[in-house]
């Protein structure tokens, strides 16, 4: 069955430290992969996506992610975290087609706290 | 500015009192969808719409209705809300002219049913 696992429910890092958020997936074919961020009181905003090609993708706000097919992973990284990066991060994989609906399978999210 | 607008942002109501959460997008997207977000359960799709007058159930449609009379609007209707519908709700839209274009989300509606 298709699934997305974000092993870390909550992570705390110090401002300026590096960050890696893990995402593992189970999907029968080549997946489309997404990372979204949800800041407090906000909707989900797309950080980056992977469809094909270069397995290291760059996103907004200085984030990047690397697709590793052999490990079924799509980990999100940032070299130096800012206090404004404190948010909930969601990994998603798709498409999963049911009829006309091509939807994503969502991870449960990783909550990031940033210490000053 | 391209956006998905939900209203209201916060809503407290009582069991059984009908309510509507509005959603509007200005990107001319054909696809729109509603989700609820609950701790430990993640994001679950309630209903989706492929175009005007074309709607269908998602994963958790019980207790909800939707309509799509205009392309830009996709209201979520709870005709008899119950406490188990207390949740954070998100509307989203997507451009279907590009395969797997990303979803654009509204800022959410936090609903409390007492």
mmCIF file of C-alpha atoms in Angstrom:
data_model
loop_
_atom_site.group_PDB
_atom_site.id
_atom_site.type_symbol
_atom_site.label_atom_id
_atom_site.label_comp_id
_atom_site.label_asym_id
_atom_site.label_seq_id
_atom_site.Cartn_x
_atom_site.Cartn_y
_atom_site.Cartn_z
ATOM 1 C CA UNK A 1 0.000 0.000 0.000
ATOM 2 C CA UNK A 2 1.132 3.516 -0.700
ATOM 3 C CA UNK A 3 2.265 5.399 2.370
ATOM 4 C CA UNK A 4 4.443 8.197 3.617
ATOM 5 C CA UNK A 5 6.317 8.077 6.888
ATOM 6 C CA UNK A 6 7.866 11.010 8.631
ATOM 7 C CA UNK A 7 9.722 9.283 11.472
ATOM 8 C CA UNK A 8 10.294 12.395 13.552
ATOM 9 C CA UNK A 9 7.182 13.869 15.104
ATOM 10 C CA UNK A 10 9.028 16.744 16.688
ATOM 11 C CA UNK A 11 12.515 18.194 16.207
ATOM 12 C CA UNK A 12 14.236 21.036 18.007
ATOM 13 C CA UNK A 13 17.309 22.724 16.583
ATOM 14 C CA UNK A 14 19.271 25.813 17.471
ATOM 15 C CA UNK A 15 19.175 28.806 15.206
ATOM 16 C CA UNK A 16 22.028 28.589 12.709
ATOM 17 C CA UNK A 17 22.295 24.818 12.966
ATOM 18 C CA UNK A 18 21.720 22.525 10.031
ATOM 19 C CA UNK A 19 18.471 20.647 9.598
ATOM 20 C CA UNK A 20 17.387 17.388 8.046
ATOM 21 C CA UNK A 21 13.795 16.197 8.102
ATOM 22 C CA UNK A 22 13.223 12.636 7.055
ATOM 23 C CA UNK A 23 10.592 11.306 4.702
ATOM 24 C CA UNK A 24 10.237 7.693 3.612
ATOM 25 C CA UNK A 25 7.627 6.485 1.195
ATOM 26 C CA UNK A 26 6.120 3.342 -0.195
ATOM 27 C CA UNK A 27 4.904 3.709 -3.757
ATOM 28 C CA UNK A 28 4.621 1.280 -6.635
ATOM 29 C CA UNK A 29 6.009 3.443 -9.403
ATOM 30 C CA UNK A 30 8.211 6.490 -9.776
ATOM 31 C CA UNK A 31 6.661 8.954 -7.370
ATOM 32 C CA UNK A 32 6.067 12.636 -7.506
ATOM 33 C CA UNK A 33 7.291 14.023 -4.192
ATOM 34 C CA UNK A 34 6.494 17.215 -2.386
ATOM 35 C CA UNK A 35 7.429 19.056 0.774
ATOM 36 C CA UNK A 36 5.004 21.573 2.212
ATOM 37 C CA UNK A 37 5.398 23.878 5.199
ATOM 38 C CA UNK A 38 2.637 25.027 7.497
ATOM 39 C CA UNK A 39 3.511 28.072 9.556
ATOM 40 C CA UNK A 40 1.375 28.826 12.611
ATOM 41 C CA UNK A 41 -2.034 30.067 11.541
ATOM 42 C CA UNK A 42 -1.251 29.587 7.884
ATOM 43 C CA UNK A 43 -2.136 27.162 5.173
ATOM 44 C CA UNK A 44 0.283 24.735 3.611
ATOM 45 C CA UNK A 45 2.833 26.276 1.292
ATOM 46 C CA UNK A 46 4.828 24.326 -1.258
ATOM 47 C CA UNK A 47 8.547 24.269 -0.448
ATOM 48 C CA UNK A 48 9.730 22.099 -3.309
ATOM 49 C CA UNK A 49 8.800 19.193 -5.532
ATOM 50 C CA UNK A 50 10.479 16.369 -7.380
ATOM 51 C CA UNK A 51 9.105 14.897 -10.567
ATOM 52 C CA UNK A 52 12.145 13.664 -12.466
ATOM 53 C CA UNK A 53 15.715 14.541 -13.408
ATOM 54 C CA UNK A 54 18.240 15.841 -10.931
ATOM 55 C CA UNK A 55 17.629 14.091 -7.646
ATOM 56 C CA UNK A 56 18.682 17.131 -5.623
ATOM 57 C CA UNK A 57 16.002 19.773 -5.847
ATOM 58 C CA UNK A 58 16.111 23.312 -4.597
ATOM 59 C CA UNK A 59 13.130 25.022 -3.067
ATOM 60 C CA UNK A 60 12.116 28.262 -1.525
ATOM 61 C CA UNK A 61 13.471 29.699 1.728
ATOM 62 C CA UNK A 62 16.846 27.979 1.250
ATOM 63 C CA UNK A 63 15.522 24.431 1.496
ATOM 64 C CA UNK A 64 16.615 21.497 -0.611
ATOM 65 C CA UNK A 65 15.657 17.849 -0.769
ATOM 66 C CA UNK A 66 17.287 14.778 -2.202
ATOM 67 C CA UNK A 67 15.416 11.902 -3.802
ATOM 68 C CA UNK A 68 17.050 8.543 -3.121
ATOM 69 C CA UNK A 69 15.228 5.809 -4.957
ATOM 70 C CA UNK A 70 17.237 3.007 -3.353
ATOM 71 C CA UNK A 71 16.223 4.188 0.097
ATOM 72 C CA UNK A 72 12.703 5.322 -0.829
ATOM 73 C CA UNK A 73 13.497 8.617 0.820
ATOM 74 C CA UNK A 74 13.049 12.291 0.115
ATOM 75 C CA UNK A 75 14.720 14.091 3.000
ATOM 76 C CA UNK A 76 14.483 17.835 3.415
ATOM 77 C CA UNK A 77 17.568 19.825 4.369
ATOM 78 C CA UNK A 78 18.606 23.332 5.212
ATOM 79 C CA UNK A 79 22.196 24.297 6.032
ATOM 80 C CA UNK A 80 21.370 27.037 8.530
ATOM 81 C CA UNK A 81 18.007 27.300 10.240
ATOM 82 C CA UNK A 82 16.364 30.626 11.008
ATOM 83 C CA UNK A 83 13.894 31.234 13.813
ATOM 84 C CA UNK A 84 11.207 31.859 11.191
ATOM 85 C CA UNK A 85 11.567 28.259 10.008
ATOM 86 C CA UNK A 86 9.690 27.031 13.081
ATOM 87 C CA UNK A 87 6.663 25.341 11.562
ATOM 88 C CA UNK A 88 5.093 22.023 10.668
ATOM 89 C CA UNK A 89 6.572 20.241 7.653
ATOM 90 C CA UNK A 90 4.697 17.747 5.544
ATOM 91 C CA UNK A 91 5.982 15.309 2.992
ATOM 92 C CA UNK A 92 3.577 14.050 0.331
ATOM 93 C CA UNK A 93 3.777 11.524 -2.497
ATOM 94 C CA UNK A 94 1.559 10.865 -5.481
ATOM 95 C CA UNK A 95 -0.349 10.603 -7.536
ATOM 96 C CA UNK A 96 -2.799 8.132 -6.148
ATOM 97 C CA UNK A 97 -5.639 7.811 -8.601
ATOM 98 C CA UNK A 98 -9.169 6.948 -7.638
ATOM 99 C CA UNK A 99 -11.442 7.607 -10.578
ATOM 100 C CA UNK A 100 -10.777 11.131 -11.767
ATOM 101 C CA UNK A 101 -9.183 12.132 -8.496
ATOM 102 C CA UNK A 102 -5.405 12.238 -8.517
ATOM 103 C CA UNK A 103 -4.538 12.970 -4.935
ATOM 104 C CA UNK A 104 -1.501 12.901 -2.697
ATOM 105 C CA UNK A 105 -0.665 10.661 0.226
ATOM 106 C CA UNK A 106 0.434 12.802 3.143
ATOM 107 C CA UNK A 107 2.827 12.165 5.982
ATOM 108 C CA UNK A 108 1.717 13.107 9.466
ATOM 109 C CA UNK A 109 4.156 15.959 9.647
ATOM 110 C CA UNK A 110 7.233 16.966 11.615
ATOM 111 C CA UNK A 111 6.986 19.885 13.993
ATOM 112 C CA UNK A 112 10.142 21.995 14.003
ATOM 113 C CA UNK A 113 11.048 24.213 16.934
ATOM 114 C CA UNK A 114 14.006 26.592 16.715
ATOM 115 C CA UNK A 115 15.888 27.682 19.810
ATOM 116 C CA UNK A 116 17.434 31.166 19.766
ATOM 117 C CA UNK B 1 -2.030 37.935 -5.944
ATOM 118 C CA UNK B 2 -2.865 34.291 -6.579
ATOM 119 C CA UNK B 3 -4.625 32.914 -3.567
ATOM 120 C CA UNK B 4 -7.191 30.648 -2.030
ATOM 121 C CA UNK B 5 -9.398 32.472 0.464
ATOM 122 C CA UNK B 6 -11.351 30.727 3.182
ATOM 123 C CA UNK B 7 -13.836 32.264 5.547
ATOM 124 C CA UNK B 8 -14.237 32.368 8.424
ATOM 125 C CA UNK B 9 -10.833 31.691 9.992
ATOM 126 C CA UNK B 10 -12.372 30.637 13.276
ATOM 127 C CA UNK B 11 -15.835 29.318 13.960
ATOM 128 C CA UNK B 12 -17.428 28.100 17.160
ATOM 129 C CA UNK B 13 -20.871 26.589 16.882
ATOM 130 C CA UNK B 14 -23.223 24.202 18.598
ATOM 131 C CA UNK B 15 -24.262 20.722 17.635
ATOM 132 C CA UNK B 16 -26.845 20.662 14.887
ATOM 133 C CA UNK B 17 -26.601 24.265 13.744
ATOM 134 C CA UNK B 18 -25.988 24.343 10.009
ATOM 135 C CA UNK B 19 -22.902 26.166 8.854
ATOM 136 C CA UNK B 20 -21.036 26.937 5.650
ATOM 137 C CA UNK B 21 -17.338 27.537 5.200
ATOM 138 C CA UNK B 22 -16.600 29.459 2.037
ATOM 139 C CA UNK B 23 -13.653 28.941 -0.276
ATOM 140 C CA UNK B 24 -12.728 31.030 -3.269
ATOM 141 C CA UNK B 25 -9.732 30.912 -5.611
ATOM 142 C CA UNK B 26 -8.628 33.500 -8.169
ATOM 143 C CA UNK B 27 -6.366 31.281 -10.273
ATOM 144 C CA UNK B 28 -9.031 29.852 -12.590
ATOM 145 C CA UNK B 29 -8.224 26.370 -11.314
ATOM 146 C CA UNK B 30 -10.572 23.604 -12.281
ATOM 147 C CA UNK B 31 -9.702 21.302 -9.383
ATOM 148 C CA UNK B 32 -10.683 22.199 -5.837
ATOM 149 C CA UNK B 33 -10.704 20.136 -2.705
ATOM 150 C CA UNK B 34 -11.464 20.205 1.008
ATOM 151 C CA UNK B 35 -9.328 18.622 3.716
ATOM 152 C CA UNK B 36 -9.510 18.260 7.424
ATOM 153 C CA UNK B 37 -6.412 18.139 9.569
ATOM 154 C CA UNK B 38 -6.448 16.344 12.901
ATOM 155 C CA UNK B 39 -3.573 15.530 15.284
ATOM 156 C CA UNK B 40 -2.191 12.091 14.612
ATOM 157 C CA UNK B 41 -4.356 11.639 11.529
ATOM 158 C CA UNK B 42 -2.754 14.131 9.216
ATOM 159 C CA UNK B 43 -4.497 15.641 6.228
ATOM 160 C CA UNK B 44 -7.571 13.812 4.977
ATOM 161 C CA UNK B 45 -9.562 14.670 1.903
ATOM 162 C CA UNK B 46 -13.279 15.324 2.422
ATOM 163 C CA UNK B 47 -14.559 16.181 -1.052
ATOM 164 C CA UNK B 48 -13.090 17.262 -4.323
ATOM 165 C CA UNK B 49 -14.339 18.882 -7.488
ATOM 166 C CA UNK B 50 -12.938 18.440 -10.970
ATOM 167 C CA UNK B 51 -14.960 21.315 -12.417
ATOM 168 C CA UNK B 52 -18.212 23.232 -12.150
ATOM 169 C CA UNK B 53 -21.054 20.918 -11.135
ATOM 170 C CA UNK B 54 -18.614 17.982 -10.837
ATOM 171 C CA UNK B 55 -17.985 16.917 -7.253
ATOM 172 C CA UNK B 56 -17.135 13.636 -5.604
ATOM 173 C CA UNK B 57 -16.368 12.128 -2.235
ATOM 174 C CA UNK B 58 -12.896 11.962 -0.806
ATOM 175 C CA UNK B 59 -11.795 9.776 2.070
ATOM 176 C CA UNK B 60 -13.971 11.202 4.860
ATOM 177 C CA UNK B 61 -17.142 12.681 3.313
ATOM 178 C CA UNK B 62 -19.665 11.678 5.998
ATOM 179 C CA UNK B 63 -21.431 14.666 7.502
ATOM 180 C CA UNK B 64 -20.326 17.096 4.808
ATOM 181 C CA UNK B 65 -21.730 18.508 1.602
ATOM 182 C CA UNK B 66 -20.193 20.655 -1.087
ATOM 183 C CA UNK B 67 -21.321 22.500 -4.158
ATOM 184 C CA UNK B 68 -19.544 23.915 -7.187
ATOM 185 C CA UNK B 69 -21.830 26.304 -8.991
ATOM 186 C CA UNK B 70 -19.034 28.614 -10.085
ATOM 187 C CA UNK B 71 -15.472 27.783 -10.961
ATOM 188 C CA UNK B 72 -13.963 30.014 -8.304
ATOM 189 C CA UNK B 73 -16.110 28.954 -5.327
ATOM 190 C CA UNK B 74 -16.307 25.666 -3.471
ATOM 191 C CA UNK B 75 -18.202 25.981 -0.182
ATOM 192 C CA UNK B 76 -18.188 23.283 2.468
ATOM 193 C CA UNK B 77 -21.514 22.716 4.176
ATOM 194 C CA UNK B 78 -22.120 21.023 7.500
ATOM 195 C CA UNK B 79 -25.870 20.628 7.747
ATOM 196 C CA UNK B 80 -25.881 19.181 11.260
ATOM 197 C CA UNK B 81 -22.434 19.584 12.796
ATOM 198 C CA UNK B 82 -21.316 17.249 15.549
ATOM 199 C CA UNK B 83 -18.411 17.516 17.996
ATOM 200 C CA UNK B 84 -16.374 14.968 16.012
ATOM 201 C CA UNK B 85 -16.242 17.519 13.213
ATOM 202 C CA UNK B 86 -14.187 19.833 15.374
ATOM 203 C CA UNK B 87 -11.076 20.208 13.272
ATOM 204 C CA UNK B 88 -8.896 22.441 11.144
ATOM 205 C CA UNK B 89 -10.212 22.646 7.602
ATOM 206 C CA UNK B 90 -8.308 23.545 4.467
ATOM 207 C CA UNK B 91 -9.505 24.317 0.995
ATOM 208 C CA UNK B 92 -7.091 23.812 -1.879
ATOM 209 C CA UNK B 93 -7.028 24.226 -5.626
ATOM 210 C CA UNK B 94 -4.835 22.988 -8.442
ATOM 211 C CA UNK B 95 -4.192 23.691 -12.080
ATOM 212 C CA UNK B 96 -5.127 20.521 -13.960
ATOM 213 C CA UNK B 97 -3.572 21.618 -17.250
ATOM 214 C CA UNK B 98 -0.213 20.471 -15.864
ATOM 215 C CA UNK B 99 0.133 16.918 -14.609
ATOM 216 C CA UNK B 100 0.617 16.892 -10.863
ATOM 217 C CA UNK B 101 0.842 20.627 -10.474
ATOM 218 C CA UNK B 102 1.012 21.479 -6.773
ATOM 219 C CA UNK B 103 -1.936 22.240 -4.555
ATOM 220 C CA UNK B 104 -2.526 25.802 -3.396
ATOM 221 C CA UNK B 105 -4.014 25.978 0.072
ATOM 222 C CA UNK B 106 -6.113 28.493 1.918
ATOM 223 C CA UNK B 107 -5.141 29.611 5.413
ATOM 224 C CA UNK B 108 -7.538 27.264 7.119
ATOM 225 C CA UNK B 109 -10.714 27.415 9.169
ATOM 226 C CA UNK B 110 -10.596 26.232 12.737
ATOM 227 C CA UNK B 111 -14.017 24.842 13.610
ATOM 228 C CA UNK B 112 -15.156 23.987 17.110
ATOM 229 C CA UNK B 113 -18.480 22.221 17.588
ATOM 230 C CA UNK B 114 -19.754 22.087 21.177
#
